[in-house]
Amino acid sequence: MKALSLFELNNLVREVISTAFDNEYWVEAELSELREVRGHCYMELIQKELFSNTPVAKASAKCWKNKWQTLRPKFEKVSGQYLHAGLKVMLKVYPDFHEAYGFSWIVTDINPEFTMGDMARKRLEIVKQLQAEGIFDLQKELELPLFAQRIAVISSANAAGYGDFCHQLNDNSYGLKFYTRLFPAVMQGEEIEQSVIAALNKINQRMDDFDVVVIIRGGGATSDMSGFDTLSLSENVANFPLPVITGIGHDRDESVLDMVSHTRVKTPTAAAALLVDHLQEVYERVLDAQTELLTSVRHRMEMEKAQLQHLGEKIPMLFSLYKERQETMLEHRLQALTTAIQTHLVQETHRLEQLKQGIKPTIEQQMMRENYHLSLLSQRVKSLDPTLLLHRGYSMTMLNGRIVKDKSLLKSGDEIETILENGTILSIIK
C-alpha cells in the first residue's frame, strides 16, 4: 500500500475545504488574544459556555495587512472602541488551510454594530447592578462646595489633556486661585480600572485636603474607553465621599463612569471651565452680598444720623425744661429741709431744757449715795489697818518683804523679820 506524503495529505485537505466551504461566513466569538505583526493581525478566537468561563470552541484567525489597515480604523470610528482581548466581535471569515502552516480563518470584515450592542448590554448590566446596590445616584446627592479650589486630579502626568486642564484653570481671566495635586494613573488600556481605583484610594486617605476630584483624559485614542465601563471602578466613584467630575474626552457614548459621577463634561478644558465658572459665580454672589451689606449699613447709618440730629436739636429745649424742673424740685426740698431742721432744733432745745431741769436733783442724789459709800469704805480700810492689829498684841513675820503665811515656805538659813507694835526682831531659821 502506497502512503501519502504529509504534503499530499494536507493538499488534499486544502482542496476538500476549499471545495466544501466556498463561501464566507459571519461568526460570533470572543477575542482571547490579538497581536499585530508587520501590519498583519493575528487573533485567537474563543467561545465559552453560557454560564461559565469554560471554553467550548477555539480557533485562530488572521487579517492580512491590506484588509486590516481598512477594517481597524472603521471599527474604532464606528464603535468608539479598539479591538482587544475580552471583546466580543462578529467577523466575516472564510476557511484557509495551508500545507505548511495548517488551518485558520481569514478575516475579511468586522461588524462594529455587533460589538457596540454587546458593550451597550454590558453597560446596562452594570447600571442595573449599581441601581440594585442603591449607589447609582449617590454622587448626584453631593453638593459641589462653594469654594471648590483644592482639586485632586486623576490623569496621566504626560497627557496633553492634563496640561490643558491646568492651563485653563490657572490662567483664568478672573484671576481666581486654584490648588491642584496630581494623582497619576493609566488612562488607556486594560490597566485603567486598577490604576484609577488606586489613585482614588490615595485621595481618600487625604480627603480633608481636597474639595473635589477631577478624572480627566486627553491626547489618547477615542477608541480606548472600555476601561471606564467596569463595575468595580463605577462602584468606587459612586461611593466616593467627594464630588467627582469626569472629563475623559469623548463625545459618542456616555461611559458608566460618566453616569455615576457628580458631573460629566466632554473634555479636560471643559472640566476646568466648569470649576472656574462655579467659583466665579460664588465670587459674584459674595460681591453681591457685600454690596447689599454695604447698602444696608449706609442706609442704617443715615437713619441713625438723622435720628441723632433730631435728638440734638431737641436737647437744648429738653435740657432747659429739665433744669427748670430740677431747680424747682431742689427749691422745694431745700425749704422742706430748712423747716425740718428748725422743727428738730426746737424739739431738741426743749428736750435739753427738760434734761437740764431734771439733772441737778439726780446729781445731788447720786453724790449723796457715793459719799455714803466712801464713808463705809473708809471705815473698812481703817478696820484693816495692820497697826491696829499690832496695837492689840499681834505681830507680823516678813520674809524678803512679804508676809509669811505658811511655815513650809521657810527653810534653814532664811532671815526673817518680826514686826511688833514697838520695834522689829530679826531672826535666822535653823
Tab-separated table of C-alpha atoms in Angstrom:
chain	number	residue	atom	x	y	z
A	1	MET	CA	0.000	0.000	0.000
A	2	LYS	CA	1.392	3.336	-1.037
A	3	ALA	CA	1.253	6.039	1.685
A	4	LEU	CA	0.598	9.709	1.025
A	5	SER	CA	3.186	12.247	1.952
A	6	LEU	CA	2.204	14.809	4.568
A	7	PHE	CA	2.231	17.497	1.888
A	8	GLU	CA	-0.052	15.429	-0.326
A	9	LEU	CA	-2.421	14.774	2.580
A	10	ASN	CA	-2.524	18.419	3.597
A	11	ASN	CA	-3.006	19.422	-0.021
A	12	LEU	CA	-5.943	17.020	-0.215
A	13	VAL	CA	-7.426	18.578	2.925
A	14	ARG	CA	-6.959	22.040	1.447
A	15	GLU	CA	-8.808	21.019	-1.733
A	16	VAL	CA	-11.651	19.482	0.276
A	17	ILE	CA	-12.021	22.577	2.463
A	18	SER	CA	-11.884	24.969	-0.472
A	19	THR	CA	-14.491	22.872	-2.314
A	20	ALA	CA	-16.842	22.301	0.648
A	21	PHE	CA	-16.540	25.828	2.091
A	22	ASP	CA	-16.528	28.065	-0.917
A	23	ASN	CA	-18.429	30.908	0.820
A	24	GLU	CA	-17.671	33.476	3.522
A	25	TYR	CA	-19.375	33.168	6.922
A	26	TRP	CA	-20.278	35.579	9.732
A	27	VAL	CA	-19.183	34.179	13.083
A	28	GLU	CA	-19.652	35.476	16.686
A	29	ALA	CA	-16.750	34.939	19.077
A	30	GLU	CA	-14.690	36.474	21.850
A	31	LEU	CA	-11.154	37.690	21.288
A	32	SER	CA	-8.848	35.850	23.674
A	33	GLU	CA	-5.688	37.227	22.065
A	34	LEU	CA	-4.818	39.827	19.421
A	35	ARG	CA	-1.435	40.905	18.091
A	36	GLU	CA	-0.074	42.778	15.101
A	37	VAL	CA	2.996	41.578	13.233
A	38	ARG	CA	4.344	43.608	10.311
A	39	GLY	CA	0.932	45.111	9.696
A	40	HIS	CA	-0.955	41.798	9.804
A	41	CYS	CA	-3.351	40.990	12.661
A	42	TYR	CA	-3.335	37.573	14.325
A	43	MET	CA	-6.289	36.653	16.515
A	44	GLU	CA	-7.243	33.812	18.804
A	45	LEU	CA	-10.997	33.227	18.966
A	46	ILE	CA	-12.855	31.513	21.768
A	47	GLN	CA	-16.401	30.587	22.733
A	48	LYS	CA	-17.326	29.922	26.365
A	49	GLU	CA	-20.197	28.118	27.998
A	50	LEU	CA	-23.182	30.333	28.673
A	51	PHE	CA	-22.892	30.456	32.479
A	52	SER	CA	-19.200	29.719	32.958
A	53	ASN	CA	-15.784	30.558	31.566
A	54	THR	CA	-15.169	27.054	30.260
A	55	PRO	CA	-14.126	27.173	26.580
A	56	VAL	CA	-16.250	25.099	24.223
A	57	ALA	CA	-14.520	26.140	20.989
A	58	LYS	CA	-11.237	27.732	19.924
A	59	ALA	CA	-9.804	28.844	16.588
A	60	SER	CA	-7.099	31.005	15.030
A	61	ALA	CA	-7.901	33.870	12.667
A	62	LYS	CA	-5.836	36.223	10.532
A	63	CYS	CA	-6.481	39.539	8.897
A	64	TRP	CA	-3.970	40.427	6.233
A	65	LYS	CA	-2.368	43.835	6.158
A	66	ASN	CA	-4.298	45.177	3.158
A	67	LYS	CA	-7.618	44.430	4.910
A	68	TRP	CA	-6.532	45.226	8.467
A	69	GLN	CA	-5.474	48.783	7.587
A	70	THR	CA	-9.041	49.433	6.449
A	71	LEU	CA	-11.042	47.384	8.969
A	72	ARG	CA	-9.373	48.588	12.175
A	73	PRO	CA	-9.933	52.379	11.683
A	74	LYS	CA	-13.508	51.725	10.543
A	75	PHE	CA	-14.247	49.589	13.613
A	76	GLU	CA	-12.740	52.104	16.038
A	77	LYS	CA	-14.542	55.046	14.436
A	78	VAL	CA	-17.958	53.410	14.478
A	79	SER	CA	-17.772	51.550	17.797
A	80	GLY	CA	-15.641	54.006	19.736
A	81	GLN	CA	-13.556	51.040	20.899
A	82	TYR	CA	-10.278	49.451	19.949
A	83	LEU	CA	-10.079	45.730	19.344
A	84	HIS	CA	-8.630	43.987	22.383
A	85	ALA	CA	-8.746	40.728	24.308
A	86	GLY	CA	-12.058	40.089	26.030
A	87	LEU	CA	-14.113	41.914	23.406
A	88	LYS	CA	-16.966	40.133	21.670
A	89	VAL	CA	-16.883	40.530	17.895
A	90	MET	CA	-18.694	39.448	14.768
A	91	LEU	CA	-16.212	38.561	11.996
A	92	LYS	CA	-16.724	37.693	8.356
A	93	VAL	CA	-14.353	34.817	7.561
A	94	TYR	CA	-13.537	32.123	5.106
A	95	PRO	CA	-11.528	28.965	5.801
A	96	ASP	CA	-7.928	28.602	4.729
A	97	PHE	CA	-5.735	25.587	5.018
A	98	HIS	CA	-2.069	25.835	4.154
A	99	GLU	CA	0.021	22.764	3.642
A	100	ALA	CA	2.839	24.158	5.821
A	101	TYR	CA	1.022	26.344	8.335
A	102	GLY	CA	-2.199	24.481	8.937
A	103	PHE	CA	-5.786	25.736	9.279
A	104	SER	CA	-7.011	29.277	10.123
A	105	TRP	CA	-9.906	31.574	9.399
A	106	ILE	CA	-9.177	34.563	7.212
A	107	VAL	CA	-10.993	37.745	8.311
A	108	THR	CA	-12.436	39.902	5.535
A	109	ASP	CA	-14.833	42.131	7.536
A	110	ILE	CA	-15.786	43.125	11.108
A	111	ASN	CA	-19.266	44.210	12.231
A	112	PRO	CA	-18.793	47.146	14.701
A	113	GLU	CA	-22.543	47.369	15.420
A	114	PHE	CA	-22.467	43.898	16.996
A	115	THR	CA	-19.671	44.924	19.355
A	116	MET	CA	-21.462	48.174	20.158
A	117	GLY	CA	-24.568	46.196	21.070
A	118	ASP	CA	-22.568	43.888	23.300
A	119	MET	CA	-20.868	46.819	25.044
A	120	ALA	CA	-24.224	48.534	25.497
A	121	ARG	CA	-25.584	45.349	27.048
A	122	LYS	CA	-22.627	45.182	29.455
A	123	ARG	CA	-23.082	48.840	30.401
A	124	LEU	CA	-26.774	48.243	31.009
A	125	GLU	CA	-25.968	45.268	33.262
A	126	ILE	CA	-23.509	47.371	35.251
A	127	VAL	CA	-26.037	50.209	35.576
A	128	LYS	CA	-28.714	47.787	36.825
A	129	GLN	CA	-26.253	46.343	39.339
A	130	LEU	CA	-25.367	49.819	40.646
A	131	GLN	CA	-29.050	50.720	40.909
A	132	ALA	CA	-29.772	47.484	42.759
A	133	GLU	CA	-26.995	48.360	45.227
A	134	GLY	CA	-28.592	51.786	45.723
A	135	ILE	CA	-25.427	53.703	44.838
A	136	PHE	CA	-26.070	54.802	41.256
A	137	ASP	CA	-27.182	58.345	42.248
A	138	LEU	CA	-25.058	58.845	45.389
A	139	GLN	CA	-22.705	61.286	43.687
A	140	LYS	CA	-25.653	63.384	42.462
A	141	GLU	CA	-26.720	63.867	46.080
A	142	LEU	CA	-23.418	65.564	46.954
A	143	GLU	CA	-23.138	69.336	46.676
A	144	LEU	CA	-20.181	70.929	44.971
A	145	PRO	CA	-18.542	73.075	47.698
A	146	LEU	CA	-18.980	76.820	47.253
A	147	PHE	CA	-15.235	77.414	47.306
A	148	ALA	CA	-14.072	74.383	45.313
A	149	GLN	CA	-10.429	75.420	44.941
A	150	ARG	CA	-8.482	72.379	46.187
A	151	ILE	CA	-8.575	69.963	43.271
A	152	ALA	CA	-7.381	66.331	43.285
A	153	VAL	CA	-6.649	65.409	39.649
A	154	ILE	CA	-6.520	61.834	38.372
A	155	SER	CA	-4.799	61.796	34.986
A	156	SER	CA	-1.728	60.714	33.120
A	157	ALA	CA	1.091	63.108	34.031
A	158	ASN	CA	2.232	63.475	30.420
A	159	ALA	CA	-1.217	63.698	28.851
A	160	ALA	CA	-1.941	66.802	26.782
A	161	GLY	CA	-5.361	66.976	28.434
A	162	TYR	CA	-3.802	67.388	31.890
A	163	GLY	CA	-1.670	70.298	30.649
A	164	ASP	CA	-4.721	71.906	29.021
A	165	PHE	CA	-6.691	71.490	32.251
A	166	CYS	CA	-4.009	73.172	34.394
A	167	HIS	CA	-3.540	75.989	31.886
A	168	GLN	CA	-7.280	76.655	31.655
A	169	LEU	CA	-7.620	76.559	35.435
A	170	ASN	CA	-4.662	78.720	36.421
A	171	ASP	CA	-4.799	81.287	33.604
A	172	ASN	CA	-8.467	82.128	34.009
A	173	SER	CA	-9.500	85.659	33.115
A	174	TYR	CA	-10.947	86.304	36.584
A	175	GLY	CA	-7.661	85.806	38.435
A	176	LEU	CA	-9.192	83.102	40.653
A	177	LYS	CA	-6.790	80.856	42.550
A	178	PHE	CA	-6.895	77.065	42.425
A	179	TYR	CA	-4.656	74.493	44.072
A	180	THR	CA	-4.215	71.197	42.217
A	181	ARG	CA	-2.456	67.952	43.071
A	182	LEU	CA	-1.925	65.230	40.502
A	183	PHE	CA	-2.520	61.571	41.329
A	184	PRO	CA	-1.027	59.827	38.273
A	185	ALA	CA	-2.976	56.985	36.700
A	186	VAL	CA	-3.049	54.972	33.482
A	187	MET	CA	-5.837	56.396	31.348
A	188	GLN	CA	-5.942	53.909	28.473
A	189	GLY	CA	-5.711	50.175	28.068
A	190	GLU	CA	-6.562	47.343	30.406
A	191	GLU	CA	-4.887	48.953	33.456
A	192	ILE	CA	-7.357	51.853	33.689
A	193	GLU	CA	-9.583	50.278	36.339
A	194	GLN	CA	-6.832	49.224	38.747
A	195	SER	CA	-4.827	52.429	38.299
A	196	VAL	CA	-7.715	54.858	38.798
A	197	ILE	CA	-9.014	52.954	41.851
A	198	ALA	CA	-5.522	53.131	43.392
A	199	ALA	CA	-5.483	56.899	42.836
A	200	LEU	CA	-8.937	57.231	44.446
A	201	ASN	CA	-7.702	55.301	47.486
A	202	LYS	CA	-4.756	57.690	47.882
A	203	ILE	CA	-7.077	60.699	47.682
A	204	ASN	CA	-9.419	59.129	50.228
A	205	GLN	CA	-6.549	58.917	52.723
A	206	ARG	CA	-6.160	62.728	52.460
A	207	MET	CA	-9.812	63.583	51.878
A	208	ASP	CA	-9.760	66.669	54.144
A	209	ASP	CA	-7.149	68.273	51.870
A	210	PHE	CA	-9.456	68.454	48.840
A	211	ASP	CA	-12.840	69.833	47.796
A	212	VAL	CA	-13.421	67.915	44.570
A	213	VAL	CA	-11.919	65.135	42.413
A	214	VAL	CA	-11.435	65.518	38.653
A	215	ILE	CA	-10.814	62.496	36.408
A	216	ILE	CA	-9.562	63.706	33.028
A	217	ARG	CA	-8.143	62.110	29.941
A	218	GLY	CA	-6.872	63.736	26.807
A	219	GLY	CA	-4.484	63.059	23.984
A	220	GLY	CA	-5.259	59.335	23.706
A	221	ALA	CA	-7.283	57.393	21.197
A	222	THR	CA	-11.005	57.935	21.493
A	223	SER	CA	-11.460	54.224	20.918
A	224	ASP	CA	-9.594	53.347	24.122
A	225	MET	CA	-12.505	53.772	26.524
A	226	SER	CA	-13.524	50.309	27.704
A	227	GLY	CA	-11.614	50.669	30.993
A	228	PHE	CA	-14.146	53.256	32.159
A	229	ASP	CA	-17.053	50.799	31.781
A	230	THR	CA	-16.270	48.472	34.689
A	231	LEU	CA	-18.353	47.635	37.748
A	232	SER	CA	-15.531	47.966	40.280
A	233	LEU	CA	-14.426	51.426	39.104
A	234	SER	CA	-18.015	52.645	38.929
A	235	GLU	CA	-18.685	51.407	42.480
A	236	ASN	CA	-15.606	53.224	43.785
A	237	VAL	CA	-16.599	56.517	42.148
A	238	ALA	CA	-20.268	56.198	43.150
A	239	ASN	CA	-19.318	55.659	46.818
A	240	PHE	CA	-16.589	58.305	46.902
A	241	PRO	CA	-17.265	60.952	49.595
A	242	LEU	CA	-16.136	63.926	47.461
A	243	PRO	CA	-17.836	65.131	44.260
A	244	VAL	CA	-16.192	63.553	41.191
A	245	ILE	CA	-16.106	65.409	37.855
A	246	THR	CA	-15.259	63.398	34.745
A	247	GLY	CA	-13.809	64.815	31.556
A	248	ILE	CA	-12.383	61.829	29.750
A	249	GLY	CA	-12.569	63.282	26.260
A	250	HIS	CA	-15.202	61.528	24.198
A	251	ASP	CA	-18.480	62.532	22.611
A	252	ARG	CA	-20.101	59.356	21.337
A	253	ASP	CA	-21.254	57.159	24.215
A	254	GLU	CA	-21.545	58.059	27.846
A	255	SER	CA	-19.484	55.648	29.923
A	256	VAL	CA	-20.775	54.147	33.143
A	257	LEU	CA	-18.137	56.226	34.949
A	258	ASP	CA	-19.759	59.361	33.490
A	259	MET	CA	-23.191	58.154	34.570
A	260	VAL	CA	-22.280	57.696	38.231
A	261	SER	CA	-20.075	60.798	38.551
A	262	HIS	CA	-21.297	64.032	40.097
A	263	THR	CA	-20.854	65.968	36.838
A	264	ARG	CA	-19.800	64.813	33.398
A	265	VAL	CA	-18.152	67.096	30.839
A	266	LYS	CA	-16.635	66.225	27.475
A	267	THR	CA	-13.030	67.364	27.818
A	268	PRO	CA	-10.414	68.332	30.427
A	269	THR	CA	-10.696	72.005	29.414
A	270	ALA	CA	-14.455	71.793	29.926
A	271	ALA	CA	-13.823	70.424	33.439
A	272	ALA	CA	-11.550	73.395	34.190
A	273	ALA	CA	-14.117	75.807	32.758
A	274	LEU	CA	-16.795	74.257	34.980
A	275	LEU	CA	-14.704	74.840	38.116
A	276	VAL	CA	-13.783	78.380	37.067
A	277	ASP	CA	-17.405	79.291	36.276
A	278	HIS	CA	-18.593	77.774	39.552
A	279	LEU	CA	-16.057	79.718	41.641
A	280	GLN	CA	-16.734	82.901	39.645
A	281	GLU	CA	-20.452	82.537	40.340
A	282	VAL	CA	-19.716	82.126	44.048
A	283	TYR	CA	-17.389	85.152	43.919
A	284	GLU	CA	-20.128	87.227	42.276
A	285	ARG	CA	-22.575	86.128	44.949
A	286	VAL	CA	-20.078	87.251	47.599
A	287	LEU	CA	-19.690	90.608	45.847
A	288	ASP	CA	-23.475	90.981	45.606
A	289	ALA	CA	-23.801	90.164	49.291
A	290	GLN	CA	-21.034	92.659	50.073
A	291	THR	CA	-22.774	95.378	48.063
A	292	GLU	CA	-26.095	94.604	49.698
A	293	LEU	CA	-24.478	94.664	53.137
A	294	LEU	CA	-22.756	97.998	52.451
A	295	THR	CA	-26.011	99.491	51.153
A	296	SER	CA	-27.867	98.272	54.216
A	297	VAL	CA	-25.172	99.652	56.555
A	298	ARG	CA	-25.166	103.035	54.784
A	299	HIS	CA	-28.966	103.232	54.979
A	300	ARG	CA	-28.910	102.350	58.669
A	301	MET	CA	-26.169	104.914	59.341
A	302	GLU	CA	-28.161	107.609	57.554
A	303	MET	CA	-31.231	106.767	59.621
A	304	GLU	CA	-29.224	106.823	62.856
A	305	LYS	CA	-27.559	110.087	61.830
A	306	ALA	CA	-30.951	111.720	61.147
A	307	GLN	CA	-32.267	110.483	64.467
A	308	LEU	CA	-29.199	111.798	66.303
A	309	GLN	CA	-29.564	115.147	64.563
A	310	HIS	CA	-33.227	115.298	65.550
A	311	LEU	CA	-32.338	114.455	69.136
A	312	GLY	CA	-29.525	117.011	69.044
A	313	GLU	CA	-31.991	119.715	68.082
A	314	LYS	CA	-34.313	118.772	70.938
A	315	ILE	CA	-31.577	118.512	73.563
A	316	PRO	CA	-31.286	122.294	74.427
A	317	MET	CA	-35.028	122.597	74.936
A	318	LEU	CA	-35.198	119.370	76.870
A	319	PHE	CA	-32.185	120.388	78.980
A	320	SER	CA	-33.741	123.753	79.778
A	321	LEU	CA	-37.002	122.107	80.803
A	322	TYR	CA	-35.145	119.504	82.819
A	323	LYS	CA	-33.005	122.184	84.501
A	324	GLU	CA	-36.092	124.189	85.447
A	325	ARG	CA	-37.757	121.105	86.884
A	326	GLN	CA	-34.668	120.169	88.826
A	327	GLU	CA	-34.260	123.698	90.235
A	328	THR	CA	-37.909	123.751	91.329
A	329	MET	CA	-37.531	120.344	92.929
A	330	LEU	CA	-34.332	121.437	94.718
A	331	GLU	CA	-36.035	124.606	95.985
A	332	HIS	CA	-38.900	122.574	97.407
A	333	ARG	CA	-36.516	120.123	99.013
A	334	LEU	CA	-34.412	122.969	100.475
A	335	GLN	CA	-37.496	124.560	102.007
A	336	ALA	CA	-38.629	121.224	103.400
A	337	LEU	CA	-35.142	120.543	104.789
A	338	THR	CA	-34.953	124.002	106.435
A	339	THR	CA	-38.363	123.531	108.034
A	340	ALA	CA	-37.439	120.089	109.266
A	341	ILE	CA	-34.154	121.345	110.766
A	342	GLN	CA	-35.865	124.227	112.535
A	343	THR	CA	-38.517	121.922	113.935
A	344	HIS	CA	-35.879	119.442	115.087
A	345	LEU	CA	-33.826	122.224	116.747
A	346	VAL	CA	-36.865	123.443	118.678
A	347	GLN	CA	-37.621	119.911	119.812
A	348	GLU	CA	-34.032	119.239	120.880
A	349	THR	CA	-33.790	122.619	122.696
A	350	HIS	CA	-36.930	121.835	124.660
A	351	ARG	CA	-35.592	118.374	125.435
A	352	LEU	CA	-32.263	119.812	126.646
A	353	GLU	CA	-34.095	122.259	128.889
A	354	GLN	CA	-36.065	119.423	130.416
A	355	LEU	CA	-32.903	117.425	130.913
A	356	LYS	CA	-31.187	120.457	132.496
A	357	GLN	CA	-34.025	120.918	134.957
A	358	GLY	CA	-34.060	117.247	135.928
A	359	ILE	CA	-30.318	116.574	136.071
A	360	LYS	CA	-29.452	118.637	139.241
A	361	PRO	CA	-31.589	116.651	141.736
A	362	THR	CA	-30.356	113.454	140.147
A	363	ILE	CA	-26.700	114.500	140.539
A	364	GLU	CA	-27.242	115.563	144.182
A	365	GLN	CA	-28.858	112.206	144.989
A	366	GLN	CA	-26.051	110.344	143.243
A	367	MET	CA	-23.395	112.359	145.157
A	368	MET	CA	-25.095	111.555	148.479
A	369	ARG	CA	-25.078	107.866	147.659
A	370	GLU	CA	-21.411	107.983	146.603
A	371	ASN	CA	-20.389	109.912	149.768
A	372	TYR	CA	-22.132	107.320	151.917
A	373	HIS	CA	-20.373	104.548	150.063
A	374	LEU	CA	-16.989	106.296	150.521
A	375	SER	CA	-17.645	106.607	154.223
A	376	LEU	CA	-18.255	102.873	154.505
A	377	LEU	CA	-15.103	102.109	152.547
A	378	SER	CA	-13.070	104.446	154.784
A	379	GLN	CA	-14.295	102.702	157.890
A	380	ARG	CA	-13.446	99.305	156.415
A	381	VAL	CA	-9.941	100.478	155.460
A	382	LYS	CA	-9.356	101.731	158.979
A	383	SER	CA	-10.507	98.415	160.406
A	384	LEU	CA	-8.000	96.602	158.217
A	385	ASP	CA	-5.041	98.815	159.211
A	386	PRO	CA	-2.188	96.474	160.397
A	387	THR	CA	-1.118	98.929	163.083
A	388	LEU	CA	-4.370	98.263	164.855
A	389	LEU	CA	-3.537	94.570	164.946
A	390	LEU	CA	-0.037	95.308	166.278
A	391	HIS	CA	-1.542	97.585	168.900
A	392	ARG	CA	-3.667	94.662	170.075
A	393	GLY	CA	-0.540	92.496	170.620
A	394	TYR	CA	-0.264	90.771	167.293
A	395	SER	CA	2.942	90.629	165.216
A	396	MET	CA	3.774	90.133	161.504
A	397	THR	CA	6.568	87.889	160.166
A	398	MET	CA	8.163	89.079	156.909
A	399	LEU	CA	10.483	87.209	154.517
A	400	ASN	CA	12.096	89.307	151.833
A	401	GLY	CA	9.434	91.981	152.243
A	402	ARG	CA	6.497	89.546	152.111
A	403	ILE	CA	4.244	88.362	154.942
A	404	VAL	CA	4.836	84.703	155.835
A	405	LYS	CA	1.533	82.829	155.994
A	406	ASP	CA	2.839	79.243	155.750
A	407	LYS	CA	5.792	77.913	157.729
A	408	SER	CA	6.557	75.406	154.975
A	409	LEU	CA	7.774	78.340	152.927
A	410	LEU	CA	10.672	78.806	155.347
A	411	LYS	CA	13.912	76.905	155.182
A	412	SER	CA	17.078	76.737	157.224
A	413	GLY	CA	19.184	79.852	156.907
A	414	ASP	CA	16.326	82.211	155.936
A	415	GLU	CA	16.438	85.564	157.692
A	416	ILE	CA	13.007	86.647	158.866
A	417	GLU	CA	11.779	89.927	160.275
A	418	THR	CA	9.148	90.014	163.058
A	419	ILE	CA	7.342	93.355	163.310
A	420	LEU	CA	5.842	94.348	166.693
A	421	GLU	CA	3.940	97.449	167.765
A	422	ASN	CA	7.177	98.854	169.147
A	423	GLY	CA	10.189	97.565	167.229
A	424	THR	CA	11.393	94.837	164.909
A	425	ILE	CA	13.077	91.466	165.670
A	426	LEU	CA	15.430	89.837	163.132
A	427	SER	CA	15.745	86.032	163.297
A	428	ILE	CA	17.528	83.254	161.355
A	429	ILE	CA	15.801	79.937	160.802
A	430	LYS	CA	17.826	76.868	161.901
